[in-house]
PDB file of C-alpha atoms in Angstrom:
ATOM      1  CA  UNK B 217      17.360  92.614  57.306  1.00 58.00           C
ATOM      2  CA  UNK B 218      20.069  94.017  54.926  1.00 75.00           C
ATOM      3  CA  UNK B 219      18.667  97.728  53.627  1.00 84.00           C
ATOM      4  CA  UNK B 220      21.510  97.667  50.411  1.00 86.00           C
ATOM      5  CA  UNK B 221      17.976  96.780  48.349  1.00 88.00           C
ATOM      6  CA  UNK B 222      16.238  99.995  49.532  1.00 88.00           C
ATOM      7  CA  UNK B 223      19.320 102.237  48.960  1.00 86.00           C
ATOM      8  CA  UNK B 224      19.893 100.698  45.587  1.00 88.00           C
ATOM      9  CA  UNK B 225      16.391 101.680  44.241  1.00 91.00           C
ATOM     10  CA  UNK B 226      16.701 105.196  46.022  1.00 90.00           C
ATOM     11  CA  UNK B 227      20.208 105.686  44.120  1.00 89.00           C
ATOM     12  CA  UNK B 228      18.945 104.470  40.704  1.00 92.00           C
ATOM     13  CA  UNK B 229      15.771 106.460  41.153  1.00 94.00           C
ATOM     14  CA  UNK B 230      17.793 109.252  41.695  1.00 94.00           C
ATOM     15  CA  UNK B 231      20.123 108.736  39.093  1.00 93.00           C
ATOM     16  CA  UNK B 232      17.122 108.306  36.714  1.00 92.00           C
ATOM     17  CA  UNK B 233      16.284 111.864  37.598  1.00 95.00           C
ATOM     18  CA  UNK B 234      19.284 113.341  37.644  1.00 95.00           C
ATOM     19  CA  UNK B 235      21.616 112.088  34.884  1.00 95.00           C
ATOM     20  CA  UNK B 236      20.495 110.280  31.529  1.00 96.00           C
ATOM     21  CA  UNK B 237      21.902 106.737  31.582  1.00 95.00           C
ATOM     22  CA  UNK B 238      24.227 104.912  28.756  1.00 96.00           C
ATOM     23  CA  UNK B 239      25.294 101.383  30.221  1.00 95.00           C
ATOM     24  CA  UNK B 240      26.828  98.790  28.170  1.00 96.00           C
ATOM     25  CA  UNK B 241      28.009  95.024  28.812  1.00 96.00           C
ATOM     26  CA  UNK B 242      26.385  94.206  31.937  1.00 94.00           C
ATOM     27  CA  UNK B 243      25.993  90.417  30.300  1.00 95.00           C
ATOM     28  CA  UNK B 244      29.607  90.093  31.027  1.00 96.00           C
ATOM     29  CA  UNK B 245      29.477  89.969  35.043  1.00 96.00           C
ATOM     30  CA  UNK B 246      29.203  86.652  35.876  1.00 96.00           C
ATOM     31  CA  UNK B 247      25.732  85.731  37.378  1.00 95.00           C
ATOM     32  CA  UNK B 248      27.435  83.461  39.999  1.00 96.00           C
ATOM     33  CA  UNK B 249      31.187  82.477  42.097  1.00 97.00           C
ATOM     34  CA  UNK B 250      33.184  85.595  43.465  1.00 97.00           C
ATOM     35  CA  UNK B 251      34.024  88.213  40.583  1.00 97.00           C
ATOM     36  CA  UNK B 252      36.534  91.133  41.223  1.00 96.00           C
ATOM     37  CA  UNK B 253      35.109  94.310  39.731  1.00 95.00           C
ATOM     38  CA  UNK B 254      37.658  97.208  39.371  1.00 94.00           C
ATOM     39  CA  UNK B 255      36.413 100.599  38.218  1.00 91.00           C
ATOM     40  CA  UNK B 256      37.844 103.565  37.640  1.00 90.00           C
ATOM     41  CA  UNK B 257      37.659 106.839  39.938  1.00 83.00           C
ATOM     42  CA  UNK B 258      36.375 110.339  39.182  1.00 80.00           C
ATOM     43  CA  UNK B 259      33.968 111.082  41.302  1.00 82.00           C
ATOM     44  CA  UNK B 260      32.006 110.544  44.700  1.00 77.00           C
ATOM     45  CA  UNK B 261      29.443 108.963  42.992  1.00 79.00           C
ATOM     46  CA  UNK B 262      31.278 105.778  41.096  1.00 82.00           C
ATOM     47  CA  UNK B 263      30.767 103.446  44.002  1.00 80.00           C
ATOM     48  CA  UNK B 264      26.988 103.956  44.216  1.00 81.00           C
ATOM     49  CA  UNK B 265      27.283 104.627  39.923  1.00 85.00           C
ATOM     50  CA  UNK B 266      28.947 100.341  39.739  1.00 82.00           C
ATOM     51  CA  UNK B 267      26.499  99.233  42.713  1.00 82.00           C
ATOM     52  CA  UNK B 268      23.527 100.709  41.806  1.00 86.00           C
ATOM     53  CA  UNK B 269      23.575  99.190  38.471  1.00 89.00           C
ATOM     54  CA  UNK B 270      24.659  95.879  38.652  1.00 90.00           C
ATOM     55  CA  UNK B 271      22.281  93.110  39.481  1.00 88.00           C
ATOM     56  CA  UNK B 272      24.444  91.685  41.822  1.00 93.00           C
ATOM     57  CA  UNK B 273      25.637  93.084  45.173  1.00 92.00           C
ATOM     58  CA  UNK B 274      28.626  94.633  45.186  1.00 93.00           C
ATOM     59  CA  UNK B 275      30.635  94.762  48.302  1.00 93.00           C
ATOM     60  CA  UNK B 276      32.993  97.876  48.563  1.00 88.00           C
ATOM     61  CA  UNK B 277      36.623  98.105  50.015  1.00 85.00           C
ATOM     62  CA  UNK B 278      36.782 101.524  51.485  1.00 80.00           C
ATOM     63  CA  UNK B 279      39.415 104.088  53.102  1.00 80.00           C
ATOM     64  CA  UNK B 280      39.116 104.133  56.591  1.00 84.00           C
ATOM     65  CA  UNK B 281      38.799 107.527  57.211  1.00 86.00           C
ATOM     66  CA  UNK B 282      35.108 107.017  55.664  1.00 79.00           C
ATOM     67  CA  UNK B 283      34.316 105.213  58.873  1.00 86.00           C
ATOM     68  CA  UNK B 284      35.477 107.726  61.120  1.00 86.00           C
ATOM     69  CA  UNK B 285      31.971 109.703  61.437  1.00 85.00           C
ATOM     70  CA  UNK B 286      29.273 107.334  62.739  1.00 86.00           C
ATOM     71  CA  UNK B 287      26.767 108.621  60.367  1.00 85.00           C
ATOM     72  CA  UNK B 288      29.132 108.208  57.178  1.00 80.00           C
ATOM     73  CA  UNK B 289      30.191 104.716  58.751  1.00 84.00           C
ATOM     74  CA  UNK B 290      26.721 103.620  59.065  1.00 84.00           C
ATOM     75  CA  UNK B 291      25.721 104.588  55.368  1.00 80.00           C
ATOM     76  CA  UNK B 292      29.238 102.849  54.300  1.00 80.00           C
ATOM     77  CA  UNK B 293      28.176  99.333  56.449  1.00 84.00           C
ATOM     78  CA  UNK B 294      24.770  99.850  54.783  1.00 82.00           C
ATOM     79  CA  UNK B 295      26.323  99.286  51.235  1.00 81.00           C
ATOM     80  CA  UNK B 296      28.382  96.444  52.564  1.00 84.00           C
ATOM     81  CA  UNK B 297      31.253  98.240  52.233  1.00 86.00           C
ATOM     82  CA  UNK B 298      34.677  97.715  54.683  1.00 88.00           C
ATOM     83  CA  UNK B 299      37.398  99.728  55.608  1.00 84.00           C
ATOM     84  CA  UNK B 300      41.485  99.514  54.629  1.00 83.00           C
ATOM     85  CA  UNK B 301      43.535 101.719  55.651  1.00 82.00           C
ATOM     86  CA  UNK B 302      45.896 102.865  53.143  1.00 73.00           C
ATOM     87  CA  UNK B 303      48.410 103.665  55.098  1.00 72.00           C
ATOM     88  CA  UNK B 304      49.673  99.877  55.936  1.00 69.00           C
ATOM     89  CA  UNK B 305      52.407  98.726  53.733  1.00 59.00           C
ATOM     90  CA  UNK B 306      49.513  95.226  53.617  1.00 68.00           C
ATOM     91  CA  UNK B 307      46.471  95.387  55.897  1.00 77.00           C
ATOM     92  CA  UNK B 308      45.910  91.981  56.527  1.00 85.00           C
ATOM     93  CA  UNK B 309      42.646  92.262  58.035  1.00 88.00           C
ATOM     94  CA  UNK B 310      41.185  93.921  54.490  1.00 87.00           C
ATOM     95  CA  UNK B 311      43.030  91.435  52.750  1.00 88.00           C
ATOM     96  CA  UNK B 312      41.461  88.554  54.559  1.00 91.00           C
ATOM     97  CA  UNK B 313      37.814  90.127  54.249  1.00 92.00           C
ATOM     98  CA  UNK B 314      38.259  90.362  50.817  1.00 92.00           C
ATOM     99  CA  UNK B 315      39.486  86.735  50.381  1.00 93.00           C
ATOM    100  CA  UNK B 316      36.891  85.466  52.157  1.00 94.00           C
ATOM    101  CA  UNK B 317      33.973  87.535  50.089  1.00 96.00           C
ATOM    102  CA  UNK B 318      35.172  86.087  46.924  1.00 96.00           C
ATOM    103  CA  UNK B 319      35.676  82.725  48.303  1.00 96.00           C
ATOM    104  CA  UNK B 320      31.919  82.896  49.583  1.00 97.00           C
ATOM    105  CA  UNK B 321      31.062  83.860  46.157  1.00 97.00           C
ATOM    106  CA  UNK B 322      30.317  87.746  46.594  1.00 96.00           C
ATOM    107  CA  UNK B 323      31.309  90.302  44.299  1.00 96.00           C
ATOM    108  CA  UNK B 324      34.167  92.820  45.434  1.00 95.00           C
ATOM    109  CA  UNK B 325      34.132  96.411  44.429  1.00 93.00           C
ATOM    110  CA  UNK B 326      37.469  97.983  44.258  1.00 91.00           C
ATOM    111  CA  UNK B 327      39.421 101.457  42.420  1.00 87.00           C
ATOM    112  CA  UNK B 328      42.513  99.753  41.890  1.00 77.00           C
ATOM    113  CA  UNK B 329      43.807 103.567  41.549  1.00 68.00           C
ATOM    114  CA  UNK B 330      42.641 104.145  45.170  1.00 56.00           C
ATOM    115  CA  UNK B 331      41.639 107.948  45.224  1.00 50.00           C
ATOM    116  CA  UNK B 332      39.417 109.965  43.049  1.00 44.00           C
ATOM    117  CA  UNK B 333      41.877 110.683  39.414  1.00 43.00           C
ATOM    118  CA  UNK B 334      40.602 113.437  37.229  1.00 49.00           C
ATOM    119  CA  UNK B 335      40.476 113.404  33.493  1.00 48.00           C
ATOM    120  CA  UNK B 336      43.516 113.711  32.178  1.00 44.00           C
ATOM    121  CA  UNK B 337      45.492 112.540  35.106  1.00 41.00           C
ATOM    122  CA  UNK B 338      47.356 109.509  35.647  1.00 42.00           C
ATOM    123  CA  UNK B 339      47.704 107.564  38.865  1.00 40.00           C
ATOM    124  CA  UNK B 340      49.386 104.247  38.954  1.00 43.00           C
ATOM    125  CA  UNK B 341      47.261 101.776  40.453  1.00 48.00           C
ATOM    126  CA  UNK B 342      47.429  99.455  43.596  1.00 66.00           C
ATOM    127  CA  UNK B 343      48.544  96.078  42.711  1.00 72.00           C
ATOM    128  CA  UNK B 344      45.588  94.727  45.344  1.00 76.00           C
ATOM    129  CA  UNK B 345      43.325  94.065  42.557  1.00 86.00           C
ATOM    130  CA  UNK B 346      45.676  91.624  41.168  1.00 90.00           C
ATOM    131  CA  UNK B 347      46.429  90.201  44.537  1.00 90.00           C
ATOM    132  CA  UNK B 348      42.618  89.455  45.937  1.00 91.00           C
ATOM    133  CA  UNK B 349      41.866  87.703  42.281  1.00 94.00           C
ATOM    134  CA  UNK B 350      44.667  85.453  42.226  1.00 93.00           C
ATOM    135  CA  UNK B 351      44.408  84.409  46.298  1.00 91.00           C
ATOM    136  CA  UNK B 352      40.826  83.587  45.847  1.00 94.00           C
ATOM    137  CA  UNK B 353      40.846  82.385  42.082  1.00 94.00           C
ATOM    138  CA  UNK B 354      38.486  85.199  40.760  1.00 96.00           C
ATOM    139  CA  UNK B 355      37.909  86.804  37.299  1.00 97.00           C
ATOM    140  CA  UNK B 356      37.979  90.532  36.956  1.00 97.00           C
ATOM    141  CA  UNK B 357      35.432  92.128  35.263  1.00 97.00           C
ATOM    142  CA  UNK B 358      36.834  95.767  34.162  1.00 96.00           C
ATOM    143  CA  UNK B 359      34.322  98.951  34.471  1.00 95.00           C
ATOM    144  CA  UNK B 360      34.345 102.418  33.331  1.00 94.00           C
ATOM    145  CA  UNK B 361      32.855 105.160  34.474  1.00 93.00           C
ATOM    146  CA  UNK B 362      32.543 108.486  32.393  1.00 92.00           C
ATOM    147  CA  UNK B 363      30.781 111.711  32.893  1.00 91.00           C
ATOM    148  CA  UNK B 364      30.871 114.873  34.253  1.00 90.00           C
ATOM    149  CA  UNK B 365      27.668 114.268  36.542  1.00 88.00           C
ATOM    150  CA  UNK B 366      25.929 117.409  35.803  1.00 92.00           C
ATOM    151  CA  UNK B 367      22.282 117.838  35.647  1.00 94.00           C
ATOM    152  CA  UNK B 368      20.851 115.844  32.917  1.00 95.00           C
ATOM    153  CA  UNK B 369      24.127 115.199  31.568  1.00 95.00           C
ATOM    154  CA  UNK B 370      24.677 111.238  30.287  1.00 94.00           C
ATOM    155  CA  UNK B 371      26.732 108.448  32.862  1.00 94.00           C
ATOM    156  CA  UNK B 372      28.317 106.099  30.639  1.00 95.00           C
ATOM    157  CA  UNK B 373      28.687 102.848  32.255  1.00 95.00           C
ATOM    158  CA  UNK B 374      30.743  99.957  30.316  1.00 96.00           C
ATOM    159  CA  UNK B 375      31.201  96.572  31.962  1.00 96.00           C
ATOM    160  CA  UNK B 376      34.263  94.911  30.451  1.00 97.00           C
ATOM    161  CA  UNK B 377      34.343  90.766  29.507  1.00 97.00           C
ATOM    162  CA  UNK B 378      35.846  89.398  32.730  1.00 97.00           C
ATOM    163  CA  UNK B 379      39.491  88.687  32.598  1.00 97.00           C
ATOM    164  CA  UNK B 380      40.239  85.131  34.018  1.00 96.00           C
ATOM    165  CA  UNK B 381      43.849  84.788  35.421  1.00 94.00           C
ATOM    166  CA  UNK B 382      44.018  80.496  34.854  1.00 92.00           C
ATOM    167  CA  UNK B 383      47.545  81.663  32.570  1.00 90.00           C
ATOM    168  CA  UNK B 384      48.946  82.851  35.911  1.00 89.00           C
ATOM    169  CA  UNK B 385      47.850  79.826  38.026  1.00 84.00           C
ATOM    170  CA  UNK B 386      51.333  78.289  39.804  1.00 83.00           C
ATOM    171  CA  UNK B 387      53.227  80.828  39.289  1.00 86.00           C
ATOM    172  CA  UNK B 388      54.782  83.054  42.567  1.00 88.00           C
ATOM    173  CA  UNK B 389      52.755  86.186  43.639  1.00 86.00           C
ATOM    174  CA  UNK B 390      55.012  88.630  43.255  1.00 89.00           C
ATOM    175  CA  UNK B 391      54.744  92.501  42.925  1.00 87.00           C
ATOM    176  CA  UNK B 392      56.135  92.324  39.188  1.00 89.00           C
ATOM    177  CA  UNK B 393      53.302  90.122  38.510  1.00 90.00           C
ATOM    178  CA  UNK B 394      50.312  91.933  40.523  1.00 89.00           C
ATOM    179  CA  UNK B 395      51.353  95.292  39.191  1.00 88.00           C
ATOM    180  CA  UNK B 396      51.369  93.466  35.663  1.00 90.00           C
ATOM    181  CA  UNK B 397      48.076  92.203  35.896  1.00 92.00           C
ATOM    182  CA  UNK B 398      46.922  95.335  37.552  1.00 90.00           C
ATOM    183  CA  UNK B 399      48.037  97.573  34.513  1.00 90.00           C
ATOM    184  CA  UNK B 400      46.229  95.011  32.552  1.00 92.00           C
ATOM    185  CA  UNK B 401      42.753  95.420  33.783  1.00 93.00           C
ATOM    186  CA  UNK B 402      43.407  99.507  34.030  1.00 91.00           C
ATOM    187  CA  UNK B 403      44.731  99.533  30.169  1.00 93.00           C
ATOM    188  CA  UNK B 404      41.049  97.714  29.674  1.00 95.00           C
ATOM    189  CA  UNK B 405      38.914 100.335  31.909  1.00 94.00           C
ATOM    190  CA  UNK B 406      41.129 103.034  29.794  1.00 92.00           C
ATOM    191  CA  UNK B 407      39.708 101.739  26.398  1.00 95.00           C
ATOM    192  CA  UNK B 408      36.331 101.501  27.541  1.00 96.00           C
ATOM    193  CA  UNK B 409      35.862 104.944  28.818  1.00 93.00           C
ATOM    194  CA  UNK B 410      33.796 106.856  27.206  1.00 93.00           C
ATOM    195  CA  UNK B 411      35.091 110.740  26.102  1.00 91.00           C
ATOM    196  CA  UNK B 412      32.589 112.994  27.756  1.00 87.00           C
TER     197      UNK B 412
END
């Protein structure tokens, strides 16, 4: 029995307590097929900030070294998530996994930037995004994340219309085009966030 119910109502519960919540647009995820959902990345909290407040599960692609301590790795499987390491020029084995949980119809959680980037800061992101929505024929649904998670301070959530790649369909995968469609989706997150 899969326990990424219980922790969801534990994290918005907790959210509810700690932070006052502004979310926007979550019409626009798709209530059905595999959807690519690429966020933004301040903080520790945006994975379980997109999860918890999305009606569908959302199944994360993580850093490796978040698997490395068996009670982290256990908390990370918990939440679906999987590991890639970053390292790898192309780790095929995330690549496949995240094929295959779009092609079963799953939604994939991914920061396209791939480490936490601080207001203010720019950080160009990984083409992935790109790659895992054209490979399994997936929208992308753009998120933003803003606040400074302090006590009672607001979490604005927006959930952008998903972007549907059909224009691109036939044409080679190549890094010009990933990293084209890539900037795409972040110049979308970028308008959406909220100034905080």
């Amino acid at each position: 029995m899969s326990i990424y119910p219980l922790i969801k109502v534990f994290v918005k519960l907790y959210y509810r307590v700690m932070f006052r919540m502004d979310i926007e647009g979550q019409e626009n995820i798709p209530t059905e097929g595999g959807v690519v959902m690429c966020c933004n990345h301040m903080s520790n909290y945006d994975p379980f900030t997109m999860a918890a407040f999305t009606k569908r599960e959302v199944r994360y692609i993580a850093k490796k070294e978040l698997f490395a301590k068996p009670l982290l790795s256990k908390l990370m499987y918990a939440m679906k998530a999987f590991p890639v390491d970053r390292e790898a020029a192309m780790d095929m084995k995330a690549l496949k996994t995240a094929i295959k949980i779009l092609k079963g119809g799953e939604v994939l959680g991914i920061f396209a930037e791939g480490t936490r980037v601080k207001e203010g800061e720019a950080k160009a992101a990984k083409a992935g995004v790109a790659l895992f929505a054209l490979k399994a024929d997936a929208p992308i649904v753009p998120v933003a994340v803003s606040s400074k998670h302090k006590f009672r301070s607001k979490v604005y959530i927006r959930y952008g219309k998903p972007i549907y790649l059909d224009a691109y369909k036939g044409q080679k995968v190549t890094t010009e085009l990933m990293e084209e469609i890539t900037e795409n989706v972040m110049q979308k997150v970028r308008e959406m966030k909220v100034p905080v």
